[in-house]
PDB file of C-alpha atoms in Angstrom:
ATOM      1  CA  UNK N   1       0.000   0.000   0.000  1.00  0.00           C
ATOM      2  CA  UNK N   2       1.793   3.045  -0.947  1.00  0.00           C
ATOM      3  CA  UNK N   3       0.170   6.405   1.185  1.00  0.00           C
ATOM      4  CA  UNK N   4       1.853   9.171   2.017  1.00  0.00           C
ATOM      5  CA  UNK N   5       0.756  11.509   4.959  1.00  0.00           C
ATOM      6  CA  UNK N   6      -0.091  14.653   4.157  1.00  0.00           C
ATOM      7  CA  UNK N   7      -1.415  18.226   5.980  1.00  0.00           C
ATOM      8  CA  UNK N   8      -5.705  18.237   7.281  1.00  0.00           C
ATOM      9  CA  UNK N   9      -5.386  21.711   8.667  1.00  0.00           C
ATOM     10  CA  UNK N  10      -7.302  22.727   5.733  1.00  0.00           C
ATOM     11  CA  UNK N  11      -9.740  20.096   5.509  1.00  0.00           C
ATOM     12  CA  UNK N  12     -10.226  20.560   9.631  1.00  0.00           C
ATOM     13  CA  UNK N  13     -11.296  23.867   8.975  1.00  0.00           C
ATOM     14  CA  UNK N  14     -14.189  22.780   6.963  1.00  0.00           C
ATOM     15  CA  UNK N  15     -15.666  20.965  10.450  1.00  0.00           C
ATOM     16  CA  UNK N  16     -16.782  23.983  11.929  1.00  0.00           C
ATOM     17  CA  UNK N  17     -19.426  24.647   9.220  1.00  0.00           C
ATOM     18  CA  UNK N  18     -19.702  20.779   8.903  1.00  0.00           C
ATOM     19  CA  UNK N  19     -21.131  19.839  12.572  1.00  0.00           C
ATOM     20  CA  UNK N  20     -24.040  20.644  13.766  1.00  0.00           C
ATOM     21  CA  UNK N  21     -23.621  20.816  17.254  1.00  0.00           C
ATOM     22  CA  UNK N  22     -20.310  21.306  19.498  1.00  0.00           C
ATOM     23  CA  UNK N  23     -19.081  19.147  21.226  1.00  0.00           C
ATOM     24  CA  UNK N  24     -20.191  18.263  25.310  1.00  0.00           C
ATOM     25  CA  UNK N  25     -18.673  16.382  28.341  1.00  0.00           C
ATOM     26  CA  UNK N  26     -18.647  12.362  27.976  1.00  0.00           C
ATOM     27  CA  UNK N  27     -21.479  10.073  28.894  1.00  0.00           C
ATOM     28  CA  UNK N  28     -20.968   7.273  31.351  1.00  0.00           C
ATOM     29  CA  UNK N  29     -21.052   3.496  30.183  1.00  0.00           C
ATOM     30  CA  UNK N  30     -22.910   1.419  33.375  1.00  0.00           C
ATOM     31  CA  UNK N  31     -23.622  -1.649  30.807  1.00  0.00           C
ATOM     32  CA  UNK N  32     -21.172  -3.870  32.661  1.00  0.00           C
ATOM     33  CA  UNK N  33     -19.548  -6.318  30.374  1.00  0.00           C
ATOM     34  CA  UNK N  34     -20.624  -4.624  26.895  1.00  0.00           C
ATOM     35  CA  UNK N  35     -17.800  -3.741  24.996  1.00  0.00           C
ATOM     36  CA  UNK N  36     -18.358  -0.340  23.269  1.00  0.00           C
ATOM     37  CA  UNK N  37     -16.608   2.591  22.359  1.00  0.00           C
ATOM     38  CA  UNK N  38     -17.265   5.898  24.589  1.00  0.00           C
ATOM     39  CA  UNK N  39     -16.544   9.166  23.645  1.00  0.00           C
ATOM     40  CA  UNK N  40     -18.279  12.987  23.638  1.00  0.00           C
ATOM     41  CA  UNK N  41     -22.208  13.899  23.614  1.00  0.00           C
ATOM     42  CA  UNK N  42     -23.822  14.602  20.165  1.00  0.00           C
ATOM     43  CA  UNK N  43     -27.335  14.942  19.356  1.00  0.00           C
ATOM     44  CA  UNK N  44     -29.155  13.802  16.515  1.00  0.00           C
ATOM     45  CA  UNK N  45     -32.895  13.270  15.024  1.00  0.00           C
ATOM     46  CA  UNK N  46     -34.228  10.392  16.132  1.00  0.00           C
ATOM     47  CA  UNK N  47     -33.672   7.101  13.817  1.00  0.00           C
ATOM     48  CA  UNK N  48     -35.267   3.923  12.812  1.00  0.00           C
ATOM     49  CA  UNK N  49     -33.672   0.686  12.858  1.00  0.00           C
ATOM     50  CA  UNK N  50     -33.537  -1.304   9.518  1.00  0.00           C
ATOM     51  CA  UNK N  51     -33.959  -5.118   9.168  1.00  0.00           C
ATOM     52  CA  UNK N  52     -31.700  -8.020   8.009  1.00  0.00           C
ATOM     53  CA  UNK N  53     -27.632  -6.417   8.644  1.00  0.00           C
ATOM     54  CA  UNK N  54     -25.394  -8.317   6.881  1.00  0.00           C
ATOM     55  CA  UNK N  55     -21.845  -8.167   8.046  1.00  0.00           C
ATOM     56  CA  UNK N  56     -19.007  -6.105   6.763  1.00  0.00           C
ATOM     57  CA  UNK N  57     -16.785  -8.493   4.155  1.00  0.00           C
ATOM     58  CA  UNK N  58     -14.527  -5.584   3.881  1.00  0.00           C
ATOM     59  CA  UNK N  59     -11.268  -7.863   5.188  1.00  0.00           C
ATOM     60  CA  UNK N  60      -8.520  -6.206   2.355  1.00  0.00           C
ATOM     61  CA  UNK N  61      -9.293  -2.906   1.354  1.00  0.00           C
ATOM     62  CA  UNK N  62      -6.627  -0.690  -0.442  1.00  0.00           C
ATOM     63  CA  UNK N  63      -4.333  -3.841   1.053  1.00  0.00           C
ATOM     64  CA  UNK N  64      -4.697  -2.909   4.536  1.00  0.00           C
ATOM     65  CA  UNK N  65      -5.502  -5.812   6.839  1.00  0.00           C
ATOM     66  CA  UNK N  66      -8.809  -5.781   8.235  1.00  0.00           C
ATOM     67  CA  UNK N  67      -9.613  -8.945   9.274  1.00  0.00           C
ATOM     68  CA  UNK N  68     -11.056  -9.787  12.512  1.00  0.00           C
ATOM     69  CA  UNK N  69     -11.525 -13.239  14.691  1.00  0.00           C
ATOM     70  CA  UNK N  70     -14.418 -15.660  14.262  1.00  0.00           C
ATOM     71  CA  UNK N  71     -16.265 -14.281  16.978  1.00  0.00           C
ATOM     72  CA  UNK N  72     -15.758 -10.569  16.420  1.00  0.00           C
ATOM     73  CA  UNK N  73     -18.473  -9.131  13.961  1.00  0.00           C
ATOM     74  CA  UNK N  74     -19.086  -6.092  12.964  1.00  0.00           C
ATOM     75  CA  UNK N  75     -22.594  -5.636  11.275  1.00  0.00           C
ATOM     76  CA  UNK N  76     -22.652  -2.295   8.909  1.00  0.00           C
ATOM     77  CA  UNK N  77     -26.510  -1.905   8.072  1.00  0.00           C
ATOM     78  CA  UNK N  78     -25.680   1.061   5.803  1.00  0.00           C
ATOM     79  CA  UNK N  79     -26.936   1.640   2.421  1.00  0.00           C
ATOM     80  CA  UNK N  80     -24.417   3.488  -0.221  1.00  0.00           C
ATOM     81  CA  UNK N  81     -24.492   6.903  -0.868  1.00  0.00           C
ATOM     82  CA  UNK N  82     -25.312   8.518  -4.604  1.00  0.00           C
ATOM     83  CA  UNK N  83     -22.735  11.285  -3.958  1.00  0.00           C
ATOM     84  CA  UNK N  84     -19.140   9.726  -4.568  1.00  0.00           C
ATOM     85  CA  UNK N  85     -17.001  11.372  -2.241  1.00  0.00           C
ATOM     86  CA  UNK N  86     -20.231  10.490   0.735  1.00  0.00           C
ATOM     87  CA  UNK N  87     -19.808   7.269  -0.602  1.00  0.00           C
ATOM     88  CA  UNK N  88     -16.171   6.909  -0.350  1.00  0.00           C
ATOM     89  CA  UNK N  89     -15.826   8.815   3.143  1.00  0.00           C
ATOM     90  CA  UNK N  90     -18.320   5.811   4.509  1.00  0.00           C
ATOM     91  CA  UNK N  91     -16.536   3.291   3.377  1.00  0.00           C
ATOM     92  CA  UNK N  92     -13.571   4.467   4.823  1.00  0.00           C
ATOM     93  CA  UNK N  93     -15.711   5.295   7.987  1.00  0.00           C
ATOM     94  CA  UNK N  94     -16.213   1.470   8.282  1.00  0.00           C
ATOM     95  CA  UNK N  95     -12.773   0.449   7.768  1.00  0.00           C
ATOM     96  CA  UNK N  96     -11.814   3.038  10.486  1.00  0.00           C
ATOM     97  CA  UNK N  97     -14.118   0.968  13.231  1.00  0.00           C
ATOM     98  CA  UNK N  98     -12.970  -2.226  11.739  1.00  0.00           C
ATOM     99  CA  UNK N  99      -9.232  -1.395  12.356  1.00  0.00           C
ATOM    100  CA  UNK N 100     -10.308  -0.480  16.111  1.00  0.00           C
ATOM    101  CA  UNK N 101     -11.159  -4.168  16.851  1.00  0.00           C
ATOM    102  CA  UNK N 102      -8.234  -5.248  14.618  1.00  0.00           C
ATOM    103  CA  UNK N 103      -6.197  -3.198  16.958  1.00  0.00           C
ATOM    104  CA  UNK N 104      -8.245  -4.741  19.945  1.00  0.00           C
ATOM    105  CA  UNK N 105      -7.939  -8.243  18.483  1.00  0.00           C
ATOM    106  CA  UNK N 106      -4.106  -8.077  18.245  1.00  0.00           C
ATOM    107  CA  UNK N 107      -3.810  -6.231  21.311  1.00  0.00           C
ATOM    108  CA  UNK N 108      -2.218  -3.363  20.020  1.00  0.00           C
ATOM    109  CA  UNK N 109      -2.471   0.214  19.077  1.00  0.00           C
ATOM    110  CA  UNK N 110       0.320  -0.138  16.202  1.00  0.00           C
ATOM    111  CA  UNK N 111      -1.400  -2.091  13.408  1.00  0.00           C
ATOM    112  CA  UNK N 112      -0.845  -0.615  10.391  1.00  0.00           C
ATOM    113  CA  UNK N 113      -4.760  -0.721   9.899  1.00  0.00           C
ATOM    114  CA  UNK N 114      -5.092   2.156  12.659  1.00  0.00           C
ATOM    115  CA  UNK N 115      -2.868   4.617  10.900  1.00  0.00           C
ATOM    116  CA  UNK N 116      -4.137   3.933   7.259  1.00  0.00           C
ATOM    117  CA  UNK N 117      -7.540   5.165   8.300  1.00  0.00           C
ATOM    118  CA  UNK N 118      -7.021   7.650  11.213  1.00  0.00           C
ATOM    119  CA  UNK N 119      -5.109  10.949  11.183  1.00  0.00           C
ATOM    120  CA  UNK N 120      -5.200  13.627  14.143  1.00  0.00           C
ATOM    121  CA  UNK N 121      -7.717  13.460  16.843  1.00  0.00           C
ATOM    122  CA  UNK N 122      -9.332  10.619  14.889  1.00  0.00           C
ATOM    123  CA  UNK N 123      -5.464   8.555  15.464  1.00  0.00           C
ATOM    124  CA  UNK N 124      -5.553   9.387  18.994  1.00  0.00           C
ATOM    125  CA  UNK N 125      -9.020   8.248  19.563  1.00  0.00           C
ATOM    126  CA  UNK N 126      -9.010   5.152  18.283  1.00  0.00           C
ATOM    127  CA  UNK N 127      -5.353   4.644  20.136  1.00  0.00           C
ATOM    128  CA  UNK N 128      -7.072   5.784  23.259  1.00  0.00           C
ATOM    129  CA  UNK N 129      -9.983   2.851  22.591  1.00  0.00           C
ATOM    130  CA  UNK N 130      -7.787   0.295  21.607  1.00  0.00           C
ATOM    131  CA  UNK N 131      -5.036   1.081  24.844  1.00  0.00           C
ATOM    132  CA  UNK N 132      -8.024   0.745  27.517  1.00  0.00           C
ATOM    133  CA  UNK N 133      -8.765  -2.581  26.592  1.00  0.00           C
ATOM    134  CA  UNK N 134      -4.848  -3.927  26.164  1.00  0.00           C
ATOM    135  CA  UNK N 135      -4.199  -2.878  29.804  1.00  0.00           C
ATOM    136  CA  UNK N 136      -7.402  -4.053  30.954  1.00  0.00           C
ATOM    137  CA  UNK N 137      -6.628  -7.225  29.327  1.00  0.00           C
ATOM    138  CA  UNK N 138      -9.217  -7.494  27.605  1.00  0.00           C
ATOM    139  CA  UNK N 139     -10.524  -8.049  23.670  1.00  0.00           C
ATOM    140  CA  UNK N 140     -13.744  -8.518  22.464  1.00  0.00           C
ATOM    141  CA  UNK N 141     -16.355 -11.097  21.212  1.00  0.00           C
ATOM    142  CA  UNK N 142     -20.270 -11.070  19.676  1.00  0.00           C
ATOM    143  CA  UNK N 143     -21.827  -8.784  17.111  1.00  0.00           C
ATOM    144  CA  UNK N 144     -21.950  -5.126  16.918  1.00  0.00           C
ATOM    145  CA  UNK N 145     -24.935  -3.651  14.839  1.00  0.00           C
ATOM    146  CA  UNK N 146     -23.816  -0.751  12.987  1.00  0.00           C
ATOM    147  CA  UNK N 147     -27.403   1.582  11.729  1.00  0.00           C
ATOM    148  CA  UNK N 148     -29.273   4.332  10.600  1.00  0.00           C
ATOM    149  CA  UNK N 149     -26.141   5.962   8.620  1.00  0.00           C
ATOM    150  CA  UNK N 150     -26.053   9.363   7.782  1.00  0.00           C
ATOM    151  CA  UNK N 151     -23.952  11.375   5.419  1.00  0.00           C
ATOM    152  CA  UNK N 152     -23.190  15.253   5.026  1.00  0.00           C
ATOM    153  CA  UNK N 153     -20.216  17.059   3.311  1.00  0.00           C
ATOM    154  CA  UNK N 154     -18.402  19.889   3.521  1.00  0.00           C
ATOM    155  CA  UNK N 155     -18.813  22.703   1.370  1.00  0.00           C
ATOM    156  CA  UNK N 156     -15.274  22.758   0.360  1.00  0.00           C
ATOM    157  CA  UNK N 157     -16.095  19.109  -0.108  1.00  0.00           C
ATOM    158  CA  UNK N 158     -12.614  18.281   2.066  1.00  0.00           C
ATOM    159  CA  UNK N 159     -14.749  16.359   4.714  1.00  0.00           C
ATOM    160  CA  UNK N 160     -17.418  14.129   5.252  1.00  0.00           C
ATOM    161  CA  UNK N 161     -19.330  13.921   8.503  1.00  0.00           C
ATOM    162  CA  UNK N 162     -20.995  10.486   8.516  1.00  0.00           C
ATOM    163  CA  UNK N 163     -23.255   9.979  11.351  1.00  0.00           C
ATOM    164  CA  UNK N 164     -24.509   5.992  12.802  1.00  0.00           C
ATOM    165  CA  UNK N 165     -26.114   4.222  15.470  1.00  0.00           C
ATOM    166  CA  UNK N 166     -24.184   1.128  17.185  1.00  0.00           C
ATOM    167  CA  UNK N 167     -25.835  -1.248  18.674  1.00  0.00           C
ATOM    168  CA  UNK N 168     -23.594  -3.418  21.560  1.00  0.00           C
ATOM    169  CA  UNK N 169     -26.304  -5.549  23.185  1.00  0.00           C
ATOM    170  CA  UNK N 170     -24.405  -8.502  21.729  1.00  0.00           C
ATOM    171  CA  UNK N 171     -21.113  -7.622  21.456  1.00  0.00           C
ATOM    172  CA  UNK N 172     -19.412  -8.170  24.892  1.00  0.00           C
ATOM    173  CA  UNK N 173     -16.023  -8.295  26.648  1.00  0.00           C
ATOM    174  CA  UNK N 174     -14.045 -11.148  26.862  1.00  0.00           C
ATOM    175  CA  UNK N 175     -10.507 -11.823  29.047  1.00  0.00           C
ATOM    176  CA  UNK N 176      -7.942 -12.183  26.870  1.00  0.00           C
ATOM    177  CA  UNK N 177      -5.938 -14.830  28.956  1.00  0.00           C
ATOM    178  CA  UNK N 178      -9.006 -16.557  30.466  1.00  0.00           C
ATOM    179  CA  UNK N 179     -11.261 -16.151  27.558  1.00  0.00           C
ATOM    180  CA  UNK N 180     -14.141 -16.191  30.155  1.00  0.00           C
ATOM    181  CA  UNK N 181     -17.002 -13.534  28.772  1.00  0.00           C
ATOM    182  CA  UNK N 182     -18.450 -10.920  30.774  1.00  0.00           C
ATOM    183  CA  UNK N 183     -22.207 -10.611  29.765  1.00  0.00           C
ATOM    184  CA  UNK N 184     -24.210  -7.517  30.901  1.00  0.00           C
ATOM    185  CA  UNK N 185     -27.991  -6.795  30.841  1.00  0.00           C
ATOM    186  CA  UNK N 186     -28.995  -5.136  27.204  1.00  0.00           C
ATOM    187  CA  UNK N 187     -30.454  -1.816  27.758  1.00  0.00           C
ATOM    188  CA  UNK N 188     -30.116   1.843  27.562  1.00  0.00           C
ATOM    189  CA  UNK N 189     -26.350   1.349  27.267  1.00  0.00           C
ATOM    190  CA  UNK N 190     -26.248  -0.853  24.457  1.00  0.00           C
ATOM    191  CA  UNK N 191     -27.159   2.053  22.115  1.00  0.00           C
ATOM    192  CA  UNK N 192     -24.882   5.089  21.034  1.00  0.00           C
ATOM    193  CA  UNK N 193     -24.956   7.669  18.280  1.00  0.00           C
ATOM    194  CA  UNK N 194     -21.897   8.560  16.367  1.00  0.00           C
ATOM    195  CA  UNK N 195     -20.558  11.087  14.402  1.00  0.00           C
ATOM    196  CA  UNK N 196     -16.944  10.878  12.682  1.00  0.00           C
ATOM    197  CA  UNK N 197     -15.342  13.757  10.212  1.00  0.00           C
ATOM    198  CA  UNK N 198     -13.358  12.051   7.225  1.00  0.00           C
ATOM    199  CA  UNK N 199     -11.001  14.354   5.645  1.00  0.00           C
ATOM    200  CA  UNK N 200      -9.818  13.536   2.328  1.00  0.00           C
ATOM    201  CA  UNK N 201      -6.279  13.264   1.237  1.00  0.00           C
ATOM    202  CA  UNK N 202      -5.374  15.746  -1.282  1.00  0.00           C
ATOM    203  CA  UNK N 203      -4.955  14.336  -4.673  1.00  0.00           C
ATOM    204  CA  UNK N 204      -6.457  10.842  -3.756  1.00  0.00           C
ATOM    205  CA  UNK N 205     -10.222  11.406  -4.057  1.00  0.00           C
ATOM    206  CA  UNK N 206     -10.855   7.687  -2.847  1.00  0.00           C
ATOM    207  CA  UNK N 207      -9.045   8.006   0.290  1.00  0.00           C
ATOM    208  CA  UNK N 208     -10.386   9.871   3.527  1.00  0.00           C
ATOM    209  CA  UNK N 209      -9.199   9.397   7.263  1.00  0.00           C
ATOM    210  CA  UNK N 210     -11.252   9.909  10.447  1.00  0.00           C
ATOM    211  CA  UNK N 211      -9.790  13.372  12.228  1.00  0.00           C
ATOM    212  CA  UNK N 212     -12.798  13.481  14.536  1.00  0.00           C
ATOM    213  CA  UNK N 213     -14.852  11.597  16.646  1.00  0.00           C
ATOM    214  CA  UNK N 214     -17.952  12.293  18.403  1.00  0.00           C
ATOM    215  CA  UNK N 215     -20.201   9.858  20.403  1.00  0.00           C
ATOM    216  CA  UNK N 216     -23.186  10.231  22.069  1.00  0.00           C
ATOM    217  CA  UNK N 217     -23.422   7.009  24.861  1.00  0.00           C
ATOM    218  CA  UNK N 218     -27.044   5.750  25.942  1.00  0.00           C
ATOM    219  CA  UNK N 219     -28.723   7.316  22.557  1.00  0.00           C
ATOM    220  CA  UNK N 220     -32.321   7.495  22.987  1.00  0.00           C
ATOM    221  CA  UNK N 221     -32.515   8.398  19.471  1.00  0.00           C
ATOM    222  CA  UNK N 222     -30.991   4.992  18.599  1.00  0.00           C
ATOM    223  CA  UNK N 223     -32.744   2.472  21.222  1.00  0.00           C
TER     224      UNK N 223
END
């Protein structure tokens, strides 16, 4: 895979206009034993769920590895765009969550599937996600339900915000040396509401990297 990093100051600018809301403090995760990604309040109109997910076969893309253990799914119930850079930025959008549980799966926060789909906050983020678990010794194990995907560009058209609600009622924690599966009580806490800016590279229209990351935990909007 030949990618060379390049500046997003420009593209980060374009954010501003891009979000909707700013961004507030943290919510709290008290699902005990769900494994799910936490991160700062955003709102959003309220969702249905669709039927029938099918789960991600996106294992290769652009030769990064993405592939995951047997037990580890990720379900993307998303429907493509018509615009193509929307269309591209959500792609890339999914291969930046997949490469979180890669990085979970391998217990570390230097596969080369991080980087290829993460630049600035975005990097750190997903870093910060995948280090919790490592020293908690912990990976992960069930399915997580991916829904309800929105997309929205920038007028410069530099970044894509492209907005989701997880579901984690399935998806659970499981002790890396032990292997023993903690198993909370679905609820309230199973459901979050994302939003992540993609920022394209300049010169590669097909290639965009998640520089921000907002998350909304026990989303009403997505329950």
């Amino acid at each position: 895979m030949n990618r060379r990093t390049t500046p997003v100051a420009i593209a980060l600018a374009a954010t501003a206009a891009l979000l909707l809301t700013g961004c507030g403090s943290g919510g709290d995760d008290t699902s005990e034993g769900k494994d799910k990604i936490a991160g700062a309040d955003q709102g959003a109109a309220k969702p249905k769920k669709s039927t029938e997910p099918t789960e991600s076969a996106d294992t290769n893309p652009d030769g990064v590895d993405l592939s995951l253990p047997k037990d580890m799914k990720l379900v993307f119930d998303w429907d493509t765009p018509a615009d193509k850079d929307e269309a591209a930025a959500m792609d890339d959008a999914r291969h930046f969550v997949r490469s979180i549980y890669r990085g979970v799966a391998q217990q570390t926060v230097r596969d080369p599937a991080v980087s290829a789909y993460a630049t600035d906050k975005g990097l750190s983020y997903a870093r910060t996600q995948i280090q919790s678990r490592v020293d908690a010794g912990l990976t992960s194990t069930g399915t997580r339900r991916h829904y309800q995907e929105k997309t929205r560009k920038s007028p410069n058209g530099n970044a894509v915000e492209v907005s989701f609600c997880v579901d984690s009622s399935k998806f659970y924690s499981k002790e890396v040396k032990s292997k023993k599966v903690r198993k909370g009580a679905a609820g309230p806490a199973s459901y979050d509401f994302f939003k992540i800016v993609m920022t394209k590279f300049p010169g590669k229209d097909d290639l965009w990297r998640a520089s921000i990351v907002f998350v909304t935990e026990k989303a009403e909007q997505c329950g």
